[in-house]
Amino acid sequence: MPVMTLRSLAAPAARLFGLERRPRWSEKEPDIRRTSAALWIDATHASMARLGAFVRRFVLAGNAADAEALADRFELAVHELAVNVADHAYRGAGGSLTVVLEWDGTELRAHLVDEGRGFDPDVLGPVDLTQPHEHGYGLYLVNALADRVDYRRANNRNTWTVAIFASA
Amino acid sequence: MLTLPPAEDRSVPIAIIAPVGRLDALTAPALHDRCWELQRSGTNRIVIDLGAVDFMDSAGLAALVRALRATRSAEGDVKLASPTSSSVWRILTLTRFDRVFDIAPTADEAVDRFLAPNARRAGR
């Protein structure tokens, strides 16, 4: 099972979730425009529209170039991970899902933290794009849309991180 | 000039479904149900007009695939129309659904393609 280093998780958010590792920024680095926001939702399909609106507002409020296209990509990537949590980590029964969004002027990140069942990456196989399928596109889309996708399980929590490189 | 479709086409219904808003894990079952009801009543040629869909996810794709398989197994088809949203177009191309489905610029064009498939091929 891949273990990610949460070097990108902002220190306050990491402290909040007990996931603190190594802060990405030192105090000597220039203070470019950084923003973060968090949303707590019940991981159900009915919550996804609210999550999508939250993600879009966050991206469009930032100073990223081509924000509309970036919002489209980021919303779908975060959405697919959140649906994956709802369907597989909580098996449709709902449960706590915390979504932390961060923008530092170079990378847009989302951290999704849940307390459901762990994810086994070995169950994933390559997606055959020569034929249409009813299942298997969710994480394929996340990987296709994002520049970085990480998964970690610790302390009975799953943390997905999805990031897209962008410029201000 | 008056152009009439072939007689055989007039006896076979074509349905247009035009969902509005988000076609996602929450709403895709409703699209699936609507397609299933149509197929059960003998309508196997369906146009899904995506012009008013502003967000689609993998569950939306699954509903399209189910409809496609069911209609094609009954010698029908599903055609998509007017995926104007950039996010909808992106998910169709990322998954190569744009190569699997016949995608028309408008619902009327999609209906025309059902009615005169040979004419369309000749025009390509």
Short mmCIF file of C-alpha atoms in Angstrom, two decimals:
data_model
loop_
_atom_site.label_atom_id
_atom_site.label_comp_id
_atom_site.label_asym_id
_atom_site.label_seq_id
_atom_site.Cartn_x
_atom_site.Cartn_y
_atom_site.Cartn_z
CA MET A 1 0.00 0.00 0.00
CA PRO A 2 1.53 3.34 -0.99
CA VAL A 3 2.30 5.70 1.84
CA MET A 4 2.34 9.37 1.06
CA THR A 5 4.28 12.01 2.88
CA LEU A 6 2.01 14.80 3.87
CA ARG A 7 4.62 17.41 3.21
CA SER A 8 2.06 19.47 1.39
CA LEU A 9 -0.48 19.57 4.15
CA ALA A 10 -0.59 23.01 5.73
CA ALA A 11 0.52 22.88 9.32
CA PRO A 12 -2.72 24.15 10.90
CA ALA A 13 -4.85 21.67 9.00
CA ALA A 14 -2.42 18.85 9.68
CA ARG A 15 -2.44 19.65 13.38
CA LEU A 16 -6.20 19.69 13.30
CA PHE A 17 -6.39 16.16 11.95
CA GLY A 18 -3.44 14.79 13.85
CA LEU A 19 -1.55 14.26 10.62
CA GLU A 20 1.25 16.74 11.10
CA ARG A 21 4.48 15.78 9.43
CA ARG A 22 6.85 18.30 7.99
CA PRO A 23 5.69 21.79 7.06
CA ARG A 24 6.33 22.59 3.44
CA TRP A 25 7.27 26.21 3.93
CA SER A 26 9.98 27.70 6.01
CA GLU A 27 9.65 31.21 7.29
CA LYS A 28 12.40 32.33 4.93
CA GLU A 29 10.32 31.62 1.86
CA PRO A 30 8.48 34.53 0.27
CA ASP A 31 4.89 34.79 1.38
CA ILE A 32 3.04 34.31 -1.86
CA ARG A 33 -0.73 34.29 -1.86
CA ARG A 34 -1.84 31.25 0.11
CA THR A 35 -5.35 30.32 1.01
CA SER A 36 -7.00 27.35 2.58
CA ALA A 37 -10.54 26.30 3.44
CA ALA A 38 -12.18 23.26 4.97
CA LEU A 39 -15.57 21.64 4.62
CA TRP A 40 -17.06 18.91 6.78
CA ILE A 41 -19.80 16.87 5.13
CA ASP A 42 -21.60 13.58 5.40
CA ALA A 43 -20.11 11.36 2.71
CA THR A 44 -23.25 10.68 0.70
CA HIS A 45 -24.22 11.32 -2.89
CA ALA A 46 -26.59 14.02 -1.71
CA SER A 47 -23.64 16.03 -0.36
CA MET A 48 -21.72 16.12 -3.61
CA ALA A 49 -23.40 19.18 -5.12
CA ARG A 50 -22.50 21.16 -2.02
CA LEU A 51 -18.92 19.90 -2.17
CA GLY A 52 -18.72 20.82 -5.85
CA ALA A 53 -19.93 24.35 -5.20
CA PHE A 54 -17.41 24.70 -2.37
CA VAL A 55 -14.53 23.55 -4.56
CA ARG A 56 -15.52 25.83 -7.44
CA ARG A 57 -15.87 28.87 -5.18
CA PHE A 58 -12.45 28.21 -3.70
CA VAL A 59 -10.73 27.96 -7.08
CA LEU A 60 -12.51 30.93 -8.63
CA ALA A 61 -11.78 33.10 -5.60
CA GLY A 62 -8.05 32.51 -5.98
CA ASN A 63 -5.70 34.17 -8.39
CA ALA A 64 -4.88 31.14 -10.52
CA ALA A 65 -4.62 31.57 -14.24
CA ASP A 66 -7.41 30.08 -16.33
CA ALA A 67 -9.44 29.57 -13.18
CA GLU A 68 -12.61 28.31 -14.91
CA ALA A 69 -10.84 25.40 -16.60
CA LEU A 70 -8.90 24.71 -13.41
CA ALA A 71 -12.13 24.69 -11.41
CA ASP A 72 -13.65 22.17 -13.85
CA ARG A 73 -10.70 19.80 -13.49
CA PHE A 74 -10.36 20.18 -9.75
CA GLU A 75 -14.07 19.83 -9.03
CA LEU A 76 -14.33 16.56 -10.93
CA ALA A 77 -11.16 15.12 -9.38
CA VAL A 78 -12.28 15.96 -5.83
CA HIS A 79 -15.81 14.79 -6.58
CA GLU A 80 -14.67 11.38 -7.82
CA LEU A 81 -12.55 10.84 -4.71
CA ALA A 82 -15.44 11.90 -2.46
CA VAL A 83 -17.84 9.53 -4.23
CA ASN A 84 -15.23 6.80 -3.84
CA VAL A 85 -15.19 7.49 -0.10
CA ALA A 86 -19.00 7.42 0.06
CA ASP A 87 -19.34 4.22 -1.98
CA HIS A 88 -16.35 2.20 -0.78
CA ALA A 89 -14.99 3.58 2.50
CA TYR A 90 -18.49 3.98 3.96
CA ARG A 91 -20.33 1.59 1.61
CA GLY A 92 -23.20 3.99 1.12
CA ALA A 93 -23.95 4.34 4.83
CA GLY A 94 -22.54 7.85 5.13
CA GLY A 95 -19.85 9.06 7.48
CA SER A 96 -17.56 11.92 8.24
CA LEU A 97 -15.63 13.42 5.34
CA THR A 98 -13.36 16.41 5.82
CA VAL A 99 -12.14 18.22 2.72
CA VAL A 100 -9.30 20.70 3.11
CA LEU A 101 -8.42 22.84 0.10
CA GLU A 102 -5.14 24.70 -0.30
CA TRP A 103 -3.70 27.06 -2.87
CA ASP A 104 -0.15 28.37 -2.61
CA GLY A 105 0.31 30.06 -5.96
CA THR A 106 1.86 27.00 -7.61
CA GLU A 107 -0.32 24.06 -6.65
CA LEU A 108 -3.95 23.52 -5.87
CA ARG A 109 -4.46 20.73 -3.35
CA ALA A 110 -7.33 18.90 -1.74
CA HIS A 111 -6.99 16.58 1.25
CA LEU A 112 -9.93 14.28 1.87
CA VAL A 113 -9.95 12.62 5.29
CA ASP A 114 -12.43 9.89 6.25
CA GLU A 115 -12.75 7.23 8.91
CA GLY A 116 -14.14 4.46 6.74
CA ARG A 117 -12.70 1.23 5.40
CA GLY A 118 -9.20 1.29 3.99
CA PHE A 119 -8.50 1.37 0.29
CA ASP A 120 -6.64 -1.47 -1.40
CA PRO A 121 -4.88 -0.16 -4.52
CA ASP A 122 -4.27 -3.75 -5.65
CA VAL A 123 -7.92 -4.06 -6.64
CA LEU A 124 -7.36 -1.49 -9.37
CA GLY A 125 -6.40 -2.60 -12.81
CA PRO A 126 -5.77 -0.65 -15.97
CA VAL A 127 -8.83 0.79 -17.66
CA ASP A 128 -9.47 -0.51 -21.15
CA LEU A 129 -10.48 2.62 -23.03
CA THR A 130 -11.21 0.78 -26.24
CA GLN A 131 -14.53 -0.39 -24.81
CA PRO A 132 -17.04 1.50 -22.65
CA HIS A 133 -17.51 0.18 -19.14
CA GLU A 134 -20.02 0.76 -16.38
CA HIS A 135 -17.39 0.85 -13.63
CA GLY A 136 -13.76 1.71 -13.11
CA TYR A 137 -13.58 5.26 -14.39
CA GLY A 138 -13.59 7.07 -11.04
CA LEU A 139 -9.95 6.82 -10.02
CA TYR A 140 -8.89 6.73 -13.66
CA LEU A 141 -10.42 10.19 -14.03
CA VAL A 142 -8.76 11.43 -10.86
CA ASN A 143 -5.36 10.37 -12.17
CA ALA A 144 -6.06 11.79 -15.61
CA LEU A 145 -7.18 15.15 -14.23
CA ALA A 146 -4.61 15.63 -11.48
CA ASP A 147 -0.86 16.04 -11.48
CA ARG A 148 -0.44 14.20 -8.18
CA VAL A 149 -2.61 11.73 -6.30
CA ASP A 150 -1.60 10.18 -2.98
CA TYR A 151 -3.28 7.88 -0.51
CA ARG A 152 -2.36 7.16 3.07
CA ARG A 153 -4.00 5.23 5.88
CA ALA A 154 -3.00 6.02 9.45
CA ASN A 155 -4.79 5.98 12.80
CA ASN A 156 -7.85 4.37 11.21
CA ARG A 157 -8.18 7.31 8.86
CA ASN A 158 -7.84 7.46 5.11
CA THR A 159 -6.30 10.58 3.61
CA TRP A 160 -6.43 11.20 -0.10
CA THR A 161 -4.48 14.10 -1.52
CA VAL A 162 -5.04 15.33 -5.04
CA ALA A 163 -3.05 18.20 -6.52
CA ILE A 164 -3.01 20.16 -9.74
CA PHE A 165 -0.08 22.39 -10.68
CA ALA A 166 -1.12 25.90 -11.62
CA SER A 167 0.30 29.36 -11.84
CA ALA A 168 -1.01 32.61 -10.46
CA MET B 1 -38.65 20.53 -51.39
CA LEU B 2 -40.34 18.12 -49.04
CA THR B 3 -38.25 15.32 -47.65
CA LEU B 4 -39.91 12.47 -45.83
CA PRO B 5 -38.09 9.86 -43.84
CA PRO B 6 -38.37 6.28 -45.01
CA ALA B 7 -41.60 4.62 -44.00
CA GLU B 8 -39.84 2.14 -41.79
CA ASP B 9 -38.55 4.94 -39.63
CA ARG B 10 -41.97 6.40 -38.95
CA SER B 11 -43.08 3.28 -37.16
CA VAL B 12 -40.11 3.22 -34.83
CA PRO B 13 -40.18 5.89 -32.13
CA ILE B 14 -37.26 8.05 -31.24
CA ALA B 15 -37.10 9.56 -27.78
CA ILE B 16 -35.22 12.64 -26.67
CA ILE B 17 -34.18 12.90 -23.03
CA ALA B 18 -32.86 16.28 -21.94
CA PRO B 19 -31.54 16.18 -18.37
CA VAL B 20 -30.85 19.49 -16.68
CA GLY B 21 -28.13 20.25 -14.14
CA ARG B 22 -25.80 17.68 -12.63
CA LEU B 23 -25.62 14.17 -14.03
CA ASP B 24 -23.79 12.50 -11.18
CA ALA B 25 -23.94 9.69 -8.64
CA LEU B 26 -27.09 11.18 -7.13
CA THR B 27 -29.04 11.78 -10.33
CA ALA B 28 -27.71 9.17 -12.77
CA PRO B 29 -30.13 6.48 -11.48
CA ALA B 30 -33.03 8.65 -12.66
CA LEU B 31 -31.58 8.77 -16.16
CA HIS B 32 -31.06 5.03 -16.09
CA ASP B 33 -34.67 4.50 -15.00
CA ARG B 34 -36.00 6.77 -17.75
CA CYS B 35 -34.00 4.93 -20.40
CA TRP B 36 -35.13 1.58 -19.03
CA GLU B 37 -38.78 2.64 -19.14
CA LEU B 38 -38.40 3.71 -22.75
CA GLN B 39 -36.73 0.46 -23.77
CA ARG B 40 -39.36 -1.55 -21.98
CA SER B 41 -42.02 0.24 -23.99
CA GLY B 42 -40.20 -0.56 -27.23
CA THR B 43 -38.22 2.64 -27.79
CA ASN B 44 -34.67 1.67 -28.56
CA ARG B 45 -33.53 4.81 -30.33
CA ILE B 46 -32.75 7.45 -27.75
CA VAL B 47 -31.20 10.88 -27.97
CA ILE B 48 -29.71 12.18 -24.73
CA ASP B 49 -29.41 15.94 -25.03
CA LEU B 50 -26.59 17.08 -22.75
CA GLY B 51 -26.97 20.77 -23.57
CA ALA B 52 -28.29 21.65 -20.12
CA VAL B 53 -25.96 19.34 -18.19
CA ASP B 54 -23.24 21.38 -16.52
CA PHE B 55 -21.50 18.57 -14.61
CA MET B 56 -21.12 14.85 -15.26
CA ASP B 57 -19.17 12.21 -13.35
CA SER B 58 -18.31 8.53 -13.73
CA ALA B 59 -21.79 7.54 -12.53
CA GLY B 60 -23.25 9.61 -15.36
CA LEU B 61 -20.97 7.77 -17.75
CA ALA B 62 -22.22 4.47 -16.35
CA ALA B 63 -25.83 5.44 -17.04
CA LEU B 64 -24.91 6.27 -20.63
CA VAL B 65 -23.12 2.93 -21.08
CA ARG B 66 -26.05 0.95 -19.69
CA ALA B 67 -28.43 2.68 -22.06
CA LEU B 68 -26.07 2.19 -24.98
CA ARG B 69 -25.69 -1.54 -24.35
CA ALA B 70 -29.39 -2.11 -23.84
CA THR B 71 -30.44 -0.26 -26.97
CA ARG B 72 -27.75 -1.72 -29.22
CA SER B 73 -28.64 -5.22 -28.07
CA ALA B 74 -32.14 -4.46 -29.43
CA GLU B 75 -30.74 -3.05 -32.69
CA GLY B 76 -31.22 0.49 -31.48
CA ASP B 77 -28.74 3.10 -30.34
CA VAL B 78 -28.14 6.03 -28.03
CA LYS B 79 -26.90 9.23 -29.57
CA LEU B 80 -25.62 12.14 -27.53
CA ALA B 81 -26.35 15.75 -28.43
CA SER B 82 -24.91 19.18 -27.70
CA PRO B 83 -22.42 18.55 -24.90
CA THR B 84 -21.77 22.29 -24.63
CA SER B 85 -20.27 22.36 -21.14
CA SER B 86 -16.48 22.18 -21.25
CA SER B 87 -16.43 19.89 -18.22
CA VAL B 88 -18.89 17.48 -19.83
CA TRP B 89 -16.90 17.47 -23.04
CA ARG B 90 -13.70 16.83 -21.08
CA ILE B 91 -15.03 13.71 -19.35
CA LEU B 92 -16.36 12.36 -22.64
CA THR B 93 -12.98 12.76 -24.32
CA LEU B 94 -10.87 11.56 -21.35
CA THR B 95 -12.79 8.30 -21.35
CA ARG B 96 -12.94 8.20 -25.17
CA PHE B 97 -16.71 8.11 -25.06
CA ASP B 98 -16.58 10.55 -27.96
CA ARG B 99 -15.41 7.57 -30.04
CA VAL B 100 -18.02 5.19 -28.70
CA PHE B 101 -21.10 7.39 -28.96
CA ASP B 102 -22.36 9.23 -31.98
CA ILE B 103 -22.36 12.84 -30.77
CA ALA B 104 -24.39 15.39 -32.69
CA PRO B 105 -24.23 19.17 -32.29
CA THR B 106 -27.97 19.37 -31.61
CA ALA B 107 -30.79 17.02 -30.63
CA ASP B 108 -32.48 17.67 -33.98
CA GLU B 109 -29.32 16.64 -35.79
CA ALA B 110 -29.17 13.48 -33.69
CA VAL B 111 -32.76 12.63 -34.66
CA ASP B 112 -31.90 13.28 -38.31
CA ARG B 113 -29.03 10.83 -38.02
CA PHE B 114 -31.42 8.18 -36.76
CA LEU B 115 -33.81 8.87 -39.61
CA ALA B 116 -31.27 9.04 -42.41
CA PRO B 117 -28.11 7.25 -41.34
CA ASN B 118 -27.13 6.45 -44.90
CA ALA B 119 -27.40 10.08 -45.97
CA ARG B 120 -25.11 11.05 -43.10
CA ARG B 121 -22.52 8.51 -44.10
CA ALA B 122 -22.63 9.80 -47.66
CA GLY B 123 -22.11 13.32 -46.40
CA ARG B 124 -18.97 12.49 -44.44
#
